[in-house]
């Protein structure tokens, strides 16, 4: 028995929803980064799954290339985001995103 | 894609994603993120995307390793305690909306999917059909590493400023403790004097 594109789309939607839930509820910067990473992995599931099921494409399936792009963007976002969080943590002494509401230069 | 493999991988993916979002300690969160990377790798293997699975697991675990190293060096600080989940009703509402819209669309599509049935290996697609995309992805990855290094570096004057701030905080803490000790001693003296008077 094989699986078509439908269940793959549902799984992708559930993962996207979990990421969106974390993005809104988490208040620590590390948690927000993790949630964005989960959110960005939802398209990886969709594109790779669609390609495996052979659906949604008229020409040669390039969904796997888009999935790879999503993985690279996810890794890049996490790296840059982690650097930003480390920088803000050094400036604000806090991981709580509510403390980052007004980010401004510190007086010297 | 086999049905059993898909459903096992789906359960692993959903459980690990939920754990990554809900667990609040940095260490538990990091373990859950590693589990997410591995479970999506399992899903990709089930889907027959072996090269993509390898690249995904290696890239995400390497990124996680860099982030953990950053945290170990104090990038996220020792005082980074877990912050409680707030605004969860809004998050739940957004998640339900996402499930209804995305999965509703998928279910409404029903059997209306166009199946091309053509399958090409990722390495072949990257090499012959999308060389520009491959180059762009490499550029994006290298640029992200460079930008992260530029943003996350600690310049000498910044380190000195940190050291000064830490010394000032320690000094203020010592002074505060000394003031408390003096006040406690004064109270004791006063109590002893009052007791002696009686």
Coordinates of N, CA and C in Angstrom, one line a residue, chain A residues 1-31 33-35 37-38 41-42 44-87 89-98 106-108, chain B residues 1-4 6-7 10 13-14 17-18 20-24 26 29-30 33 36 40 43-44 47-49 52 55-56 59-60 63-64 66-68 70 74-81 83-88 90-92 94-95 98-99 102-103 106-107 113-122 125-126 129-130 133 137 140-141 144-145 147-149 151-154 158 161-162 165 169:
Chain A
X1 N 0.8 -1.2 0.0 CA 0.0 0.0 0.0 C 0.9 1.3 0.0
X2 N 0.6 2.2 -0.9 CA 1.4 3.4 -0.9 C 0.6 4.6 -0.5
X3 N 1.3 5.7 -0.2 CA 0.7 6.9 0.3 C 0.7 8.0 -0.8
X4 N -0.4 8.7 -1.0 CA -0.5 9.7 -2.0 C -0.1 11.1 -1.4
X5 N -0.3 12.1 -2.2 CA 0.1 13.5 -1.7 C -0.7 14.0 -0.6
X6 N -2.0 13.5 -0.5 CA -2.9 14.0 0.6 C -2.4 13.9 2.0
X7 N -2.0 12.7 2.5 CA -1.5 12.6 3.8 C -0.2 13.4 4.0
X8 N 0.6 13.5 3.0 CA 1.8 14.3 3.1 C 1.5 15.7 3.4
X9 N 0.5 16.3 2.6 CA 0.1 17.7 2.8 C -0.5 17.8 4.2
X10 N -1.2 16.8 4.7 CA -1.8 17.0 6.1 C -0.7 17.0 7.1
X11 N 0.3 16.1 7.0 CA 1.5 16.1 7.9 C 2.2 17.4 7.9
X12 N 2.4 17.9 6.7 CA 3.1 19.2 6.6 C 2.3 20.3 7.3
X13 N 1.0 20.3 7.1 CA 0.2 21.3 7.7 C 0.2 21.2 9.2
X14 N 0.3 20.0 9.8 CA 0.3 19.8 11.2 C 1.7 20.3 11.8
X15 N 2.8 20.0 11.1 CA 4.1 20.5 11.5 C 4.1 22.0 11.4
X16 N 3.5 22.6 10.4 CA 3.5 24.1 10.3 C 2.7 24.7 11.4
X17 N 1.6 24.0 11.8 CA 0.8 24.5 12.9 C 1.5 24.4 14.2
X18 N 2.3 23.4 14.4 CA 3.1 23.2 15.7 C 4.1 24.4 15.7
X19 N 4.8 24.6 14.6 CA 5.7 25.7 14.6 C 5.1 27.1 14.8
X20 N 3.9 27.3 14.3 CA 3.2 28.6 14.5 C 2.8 28.7 15.9
X21 N 2.4 27.6 16.5 CA 2.0 27.6 18.0 C 3.2 28.0 18.8
X22 N 4.3 27.4 18.5 CA 5.6 27.8 19.3 C 6.0 29.2 19.1
X23 N 5.9 29.7 17.8 CA 6.3 31.0 17.5 C 5.5 32.1 18.3
X24 N 4.2 31.8 18.5 CA 3.4 32.7 19.3 C 3.5 32.6 20.8
X25 N 3.7 31.3 21.3 CA 3.6 31.1 22.7 C 5.0 31.2 23.4
X26 N 6.1 30.9 22.7 CA 7.4 30.9 23.4 C 7.8 32.4 23.6
X27 N 8.3 32.6 24.8 CA 8.8 34.0 25.1 C 10.3 34.1 25.1
X28 N 11.0 32.9 25.2 CA 12.4 33.0 25.2 C 13.0 32.9 23.8
X29 N 14.0 33.6 23.5 CA 14.5 33.8 22.2 C 15.0 32.4 21.6
X30 N 15.5 31.6 22.4 CA 16.0 30.2 21.9 C 14.7 29.4 21.4
X31 N 13.7 29.5 22.2 CA 12.4 28.8 21.8 C 11.8 29.4 20.5
X33 N 13.5 30.7 18.1 CA 14.4 30.2 17.0 C 14.0 28.7 16.7
X34 N 13.8 27.9 17.7 CA 13.4 26.5 17.5 C 12.1 26.4 16.7
X35 N 11.1 27.3 17.1 CA 9.8 27.3 16.5 C 9.9 27.7 15.0
X37 N 12.4 27.3 13.1 CA 13.1 26.1 12.4 C 12.1 25.0 12.1
X38 N 11.2 24.7 13.1 CA 10.1 23.7 12.9 C 9.2 24.2 11.8
X41 N 10.6 23.7 8.4 CA 10.8 22.3 8.0 C 9.5 21.7 7.4
X42 N 8.4 22.4 7.6 CA 7.1 21.9 7.1 C 7.1 21.8 5.5
X44 N 9.7 21.3 3.7 CA 10.6 20.2 3.3 C 9.8 18.9 3.2
X45 N 8.9 18.7 4.2 CA 8.1 17.5 4.2 C 7.2 17.5 3.0
X46 N 6.6 18.7 2.8 CA 5.6 18.8 1.6 C 6.3 18.5 0.3
X47 N 7.4 19.2 0.0 CA 8.0 19.1 -1.3 C 8.6 17.7 -1.5
X48 N 9.3 17.2 -0.5 CA 9.9 15.9 -0.6 C 8.8 14.8 -0.7
X49 N 7.8 15.0 0.1 CA 6.7 14.0 0.0 C 6.0 14.0 -1.3
X50 N 5.7 15.2 -1.8 CA 5.0 15.3 -3.1 C 5.9 14.7 -4.2
X51 N 7.2 14.9 -4.2 CA 8.1 14.4 -5.2 C 8.1 12.9 -5.1
X52 N 8.1 12.3 -3.9 CA 8.1 10.9 -3.7 C 6.8 10.3 -4.2
X53 N 5.7 11.0 -4.0 CA 4.4 10.5 -4.4 C 4.2 10.8 -5.9
X54 N 5.1 11.6 -6.5 CA 5.0 11.9 -7.9 C 3.8 12.8 -8.3
X55 N 3.5 13.7 -7.4 CA 2.4 14.6 -7.6 C 2.7 16.0 -7.7
X56 N 1.8 16.8 -8.3 CA 1.9 18.3 -8.3 C 3.0 18.8 -9.3
X57 N 3.4 18.1 -10.3 CA 4.4 18.7 -11.2 C 4.1 18.2 -12.6
X58 N 4.2 19.1 -13.5 CA 4.0 18.7 -14.9 C 5.3 18.3 -15.6
X59 N 6.4 18.9 -15.2 CA 7.7 18.6 -15.8 C 8.4 17.6 -14.9
X60 N 9.7 17.6 -15.0 CA 10.5 16.7 -14.1 C 10.4 17.3 -12.7
X61 N 10.2 16.4 -11.7 CA 10.0 16.8 -10.4 C 11.2 17.5 -9.8
X62 N 11.1 18.8 -9.4 CA 12.2 19.5 -8.8 C 11.8 19.9 -7.4
X63 N 10.8 19.2 -6.8 CA 10.4 19.5 -5.4 C 11.6 19.3 -4.4
X64 N 12.4 18.3 -4.8 CA 13.5 17.9 -3.8 C 14.5 19.1 -3.8
X65 N 14.7 19.8 -4.9 CA 15.6 21.0 -4.9 C 15.0 22.1 -4.0
X66 N 13.7 22.3 -4.1 CA 13.1 23.3 -3.3 C 13.2 22.9 -1.8
X67 N 13.0 21.5 -1.5 CA 13.2 21.0 -0.2 C 14.6 21.3 0.3
X68 N 15.6 21.1 -0.5 CA 17.0 21.3 -0.1 C 17.2 22.8 0.2
X69 N 16.5 23.6 -0.7 CA 16.6 25.1 -0.5 C 16.0 25.4 0.9
X70 N 14.9 24.8 1.2 CA 14.3 25.1 2.5 C 15.2 24.7 3.7
X71 N 15.9 23.5 3.5 CA 16.8 23.1 4.6 C 17.9 24.1 4.8
X72 N 18.5 24.5 3.6 CA 19.6 25.5 3.7 C 19.2 26.8 4.3
X73 N 18.0 27.3 3.9 CA 17.4 28.5 4.5 C 17.2 28.3 6.0
X74 N 16.7 27.2 6.4 CA 16.4 26.9 7.8 C 17.7 26.9 8.6
X75 N 18.8 26.3 8.1 CA 20.1 26.3 8.8 C 20.6 27.7 8.9
X76 N 20.5 28.4 7.7 CA 21.1 29.8 7.7 C 20.3 30.7 8.7
X77 N 19.0 30.6 8.7 CA 18.2 31.4 9.6 C 18.6 31.1 11.1
X78 N 18.8 29.8 11.4 CA 19.1 29.4 12.8 C 20.5 30.0 13.2
X79 N 21.4 29.9 12.2 CA 22.8 30.4 12.5 C 22.7 31.9 12.8
X80 N 22.1 32.7 11.9 CA 22.1 34.1 12.0 C 21.2 34.5 13.2
X81 N 20.1 33.8 13.4 CA 19.2 34.1 14.6 C 20.0 33.8 15.9
X82 N 20.7 32.7 15.9 CA 21.5 32.4 17.2 C 22.5 33.5 17.5
X83 N 23.2 34.0 16.4 CA 24.1 35.1 16.6 C 23.4 36.4 17.2
X84 N 22.3 36.7 16.6 CA 21.5 37.9 17.0 C 21.1 37.7 18.5
X85 N 20.6 36.5 18.8 CA 20.2 36.2 20.2 C 21.4 36.4 21.2
X86 N 22.5 35.8 20.8 CA 23.7 36.0 21.6 C 24.1 37.4 21.8
X87 N 24.0 38.2 20.7 CA 24.3 39.6 20.8 C 23.3 40.4 21.7
X89 N 21.5 39.1 24.0 CA 21.6 38.6 25.4 C 22.8 39.3 26.1
X90 N 23.9 39.6 25.3 CA 25.0 40.3 25.9 C 24.6 41.7 26.3
X91 N 23.8 42.3 25.4 CA 23.4 43.7 25.6 C 22.3 43.8 26.7
X92 N 21.4 42.9 26.7 CA 20.2 43.0 27.6 C 20.2 42.1 28.8
X93 N 21.2 41.2 28.9 CA 21.2 40.3 30.0 C 20.0 39.5 30.2
X94 N 19.3 39.1 29.1 CA 18.0 38.4 29.2 C 17.7 37.7 27.9
X95 N 17.0 36.6 28.1 CA 16.6 35.8 26.9 C 15.1 36.0 26.6
X96 N 14.4 36.8 27.5 CA 13.0 37.0 27.3 C 12.8 38.0 26.1
X97 N 12.0 37.6 25.1 CA 11.8 38.5 24.0 C 11.1 39.8 24.3
X98 N 10.3 39.8 25.4 CA 9.6 41.0 25.8 C 10.6 42.1 26.2
X106 N 23.2 51.5 23.4 CA 23.5 51.8 24.8 C 24.4 53.1 24.8
X107 N 24.1 54.0 25.8 CA 24.9 55.2 25.9 C 26.3 54.8 26.4
X108 N 27.4 55.4 25.8 CA 28.7 55.0 26.1 C 29.2 55.9 27.3
Chain B
X1 N 6.0 5.5 -1.8 CA 6.3 5.6 -0.4 C 5.3 4.6 0.3
X2 N 5.9 3.7 1.2 CA 5.1 2.7 1.8 C 4.3 3.4 2.9
X3 N 3.0 2.9 3.1 CA 2.1 3.5 4.1 C 2.6 3.3 5.5
X4 N 3.1 2.1 5.8 CA 3.6 1.9 7.2 C 4.7 2.8 7.6
X6 N 5.5 5.6 6.2 CA 5.1 7.0 6.2 C 4.5 7.3 7.6
X7 N 3.5 6.4 8.0 CA 2.8 6.7 9.3 C 3.8 6.7 10.5
X10 N 5.7 9.8 10.3 CA 4.8 11.0 10.6 C 4.7 11.1 12.1
X13 N 7.9 12.5 13.6 CA 8.0 13.9 13.2 C 7.1 14.8 14.1
X14 N 5.9 14.4 14.3 CA 4.9 15.2 15.0 C 5.3 15.2 16.5
X17 N 8.6 17.3 16.9 CA 8.3 18.8 16.7 C 7.6 19.3 17.9
X18 N 6.6 18.6 18.5 CA 5.8 19.1 19.6 C 6.8 19.2 20.8
X20 N 10.0 19.7 20.7 CA 10.9 20.9 20.5 C 10.3 22.2 20.9
X21 N 9.0 22.3 20.6 CA 8.3 23.5 20.8 C 7.8 23.7 22.3
X22 N 7.5 22.5 22.9 CA 6.9 22.6 24.3 C 7.9 22.5 25.4
X23 N 9.0 21.7 25.2 CA 10.0 21.6 26.2 C 10.8 23.0 26.4
X24 N 11.0 23.3 27.7 CA 11.4 24.7 27.9 C 12.9 24.8 28.3
X26 N 16.9 24.6 28.0 CA 17.7 24.7 26.8 C 18.2 23.3 26.4
X29 N 15.4 21.2 25.0 CA 15.1 21.7 23.7 C 16.1 21.3 22.6
X30 N 17.4 21.3 23.0 CA 18.4 21.0 22.0 C 18.3 19.5 21.6
X33 N 15.4 19.2 19.3 CA 15.7 19.7 17.9 C 16.5 18.6 17.2
X36 N 14.1 16.2 16.0 CA 13.4 16.7 14.8 C 14.2 16.4 13.6
X40 N 12.9 13.9 10.7 CA 12.6 14.3 9.3 C 13.6 13.6 8.3
X43 N 11.9 10.4 7.7 CA 10.8 10.6 6.7 C 11.3 10.7 5.3
X44 N 12.5 11.4 5.1 CA 13.0 11.5 3.8 C 13.6 10.2 3.3
X47 N 10.7 8.4 2.1 CA 10.3 8.9 0.8 C 11.2 8.6 -0.3
X48 N 12.4 8.0 0.0 CA 13.3 7.6 -1.0 C 14.3 8.7 -1.4
X49 N 14.4 9.8 -0.6 CA 15.3 10.9 -0.9 C 16.5 10.7 0.0
X52 N 19.0 13.8 0.0 CA 18.4 14.9 0.7 C 18.4 14.7 2.2
X55 N 21.9 15.2 3.6 CA 22.2 16.7 3.7 C 21.4 17.3 4.8
X56 N 20.2 17.0 4.9 CA 19.3 17.6 5.9 C 19.8 17.3 7.3
X59 N 23.4 19.0 7.8 CA 23.3 20.5 8.0 C 22.6 20.9 9.3
X60 N 21.5 20.2 9.6 CA 20.8 20.7 10.8 C 21.6 20.3 12.1
X63 N 24.4 22.7 12.4 CA 23.9 24.0 12.9 C 23.6 24.0 14.4
X64 N 23.0 22.9 14.8 CA 22.7 22.7 16.3 C 24.0 22.7 17.1
X66 N 26.8 24.1 16.4 CA 27.4 25.5 16.4 C 26.6 26.3 17.5
X67 N 25.3 26.2 17.5 CA 24.4 26.9 18.4 C 24.7 26.5 19.9
X68 N 24.9 25.2 20.1 CA 25.2 24.7 21.4 C 26.6 25.2 21.9
X70 N 28.0 27.9 20.9 CA 27.8 29.3 21.2 C 27.2 29.5 22.7
X74 N 28.9 30.9 26.6 CA 28.2 32.0 27.3 C 27.4 33.0 26.4
X75 N 27.3 32.6 25.1 CA 26.5 33.4 24.2 C 25.1 33.6 24.7
X76 N 24.5 32.6 25.3 CA 23.1 32.7 25.8 C 23.1 32.9 27.3
X77 N 24.3 32.9 27.9 CA 24.4 33.3 29.3 C 24.0 32.2 30.2
X78 N 24.6 32.2 31.4 CA 24.3 31.2 32.4 C 22.9 31.5 33.0
X79 N 22.5 32.8 33.0 CA 21.2 33.1 33.6 C 20.0 32.8 32.7
X80 N 20.3 32.2 31.6 CA 19.2 31.9 30.6 C 18.3 30.8 31.1
X81 N 17.4 31.2 32.1 CA 16.5 30.2 32.6 C 15.3 30.1 31.7
X83 N 11.8 30.4 30.2 CA 10.7 31.4 30.4 C 9.4 30.6 30.1
X84 N 8.4 30.9 31.0 CA 7.1 30.2 30.9 C 6.4 30.5 29.6
X85 N 5.6 29.5 29.1 CA 4.8 29.7 27.9 C 3.7 30.8 28.2
X86 N 3.7 31.8 27.4 CA 2.7 32.8 27.5 C 1.9 32.9 26.3
X87 N 0.8 33.6 26.3 CA -0.1 33.8 25.1 C -0.5 32.4 24.5
X88 N -0.6 31.4 25.2 CA -0.9 30.1 24.6 C -2.3 30.0 23.9
X90 N -3.7 32.3 22.1 CA -3.5 32.9 20.8 C -2.7 31.9 19.9
X91 N -1.7 31.2 20.5 CA -1.0 30.2 19.7 C -1.8 29.1 19.3
X92 N -2.7 28.6 20.3 CA -3.6 27.5 19.9 C -4.5 27.9 18.8
X94 N -4.1 30.1 16.5 CA -3.3 30.2 15.2 C -3.0 28.8 14.7
X95 N -2.7 27.9 15.6 CA -2.4 26.5 15.1 C -3.6 25.9 14.6
X98 N -4.3 27.3 11.2 CA -3.3 26.7 10.2 C -3.7 25.3 9.8
X99 N -4.1 24.5 10.8 CA -4.5 23.1 10.4 C -5.8 23.2 9.6
X102 N -4.7 24.7 6.0 CA -3.8 23.9 5.1 C -4.4 22.5 4.9
X103 N -4.8 21.8 6.0 CA -5.3 20.5 5.9 C -6.7 20.4 5.3
X106 N -6.1 20.5 1.7 CA -5.6 19.2 1.2 C -6.7 18.2 1.1
X107 N -7.6 18.2 2.1 CA -8.7 17.3 2.1 C -9.7 17.6 1.1
X113 N -5.3 15.3 -7.3 CA -3.9 15.6 -7.4 C -3.4 15.2 -8.8
X114 N -2.6 16.0 -9.4 CA -2.0 15.6 -10.7 C -0.7 14.8 -10.4
X115 N -0.7 13.5 -10.9 CA 0.5 12.7 -10.6 C 1.3 12.6 -11.9
X116 N 2.6 13.1 -11.8 CA 3.4 13.0 -13.0 C 4.1 11.7 -13.2
X117 N 4.4 11.1 -12.0 CA 5.0 9.7 -12.0 C 6.5 9.8 -12.5
X118 N 7.0 11.0 -12.7 CA 8.4 11.0 -13.1 C 9.3 11.2 -11.8
X119 N 10.4 10.4 -11.7 CA 11.2 10.5 -10.5 C 12.7 10.6 -11.0
X120 N 13.3 11.7 -10.5 CA 14.7 11.9 -10.9 C 15.5 12.0 -9.6
X121 N 16.8 11.5 -9.6 CA 17.6 11.6 -8.5 C 18.0 13.0 -8.2
X122 N 18.1 13.4 -6.9 CA 18.4 14.7 -6.5 C 19.8 15.2 -7.1
X125 N 19.3 16.1 -10.7 CA 18.6 17.3 -10.8 C 19.5 18.5 -10.5
X126 N 20.2 18.4 -9.4 CA 21.1 19.5 -9.0 C 22.2 19.8 -10.0
X129 N 19.9 20.0 -14.0 CA 18.8 20.9 -14.3 C 18.8 22.1 -13.4
X130 N 19.4 22.1 -12.3 CA 19.4 23.3 -11.4 C 20.8 23.7 -10.9
X133 N 20.7 27.1 -9.1 CA 20.1 27.0 -7.8 C 21.1 26.4 -6.8
X137 N 22.4 28.2 -3.4 CA 22.3 27.6 -2.1 C 23.6 27.6 -1.4
X140 N 24.2 31.1 -0.3 CA 23.4 31.4 0.9 C 24.0 30.9 2.2
X141 N 24.4 29.6 2.1 CA 25.1 29.0 3.3 C 26.3 29.7 3.7
X144 N 25.5 33.0 5.2 CA 24.9 32.9 6.6 C 26.0 32.7 7.6
X145 N 27.0 31.9 7.3 CA 28.1 31.6 8.2 C 28.9 32.9 8.5
X147 N 27.9 36.1 8.0 CA 27.0 37.1 8.7 C 26.9 36.7 10.2
X148 N 26.8 35.4 10.5 CA 26.7 35.0 11.9 C 28.0 35.3 12.6
X149 N 29.1 35.1 11.9 CA 30.4 35.4 12.6 C 30.5 36.9 12.8
X151 N 28.1 39.1 13.2 CA 27.1 39.6 14.2 C 27.5 39.1 15.6
X152 N 28.0 37.8 15.7 CA 28.2 37.1 17.0 C 29.5 37.4 17.6
X153 N 30.5 38.0 16.9 CA 31.8 38.2 17.4 C 31.8 39.1 18.6
X154 N 32.8 39.0 19.5 CA 33.0 39.9 20.6 C 34.2 40.7 20.4
X158 N 34.3 45.6 23.4 CA 33.1 45.1 24.0 C 33.3 44.1 25.1
X161 N 34.2 46.2 28.0 CA 33.0 46.9 28.6 C 32.2 45.9 29.5
X162 N 32.2 44.6 29.0 CA 31.5 43.6 29.7 C 32.2 43.3 31.1
X165 N 31.4 46.1 33.4 CA 30.0 46.0 33.9 C 29.9 44.9 35.0
X169 N 28.9 45.4 38.9 CA 27.8 44.7 39.5 C 28.2 43.9 40.8

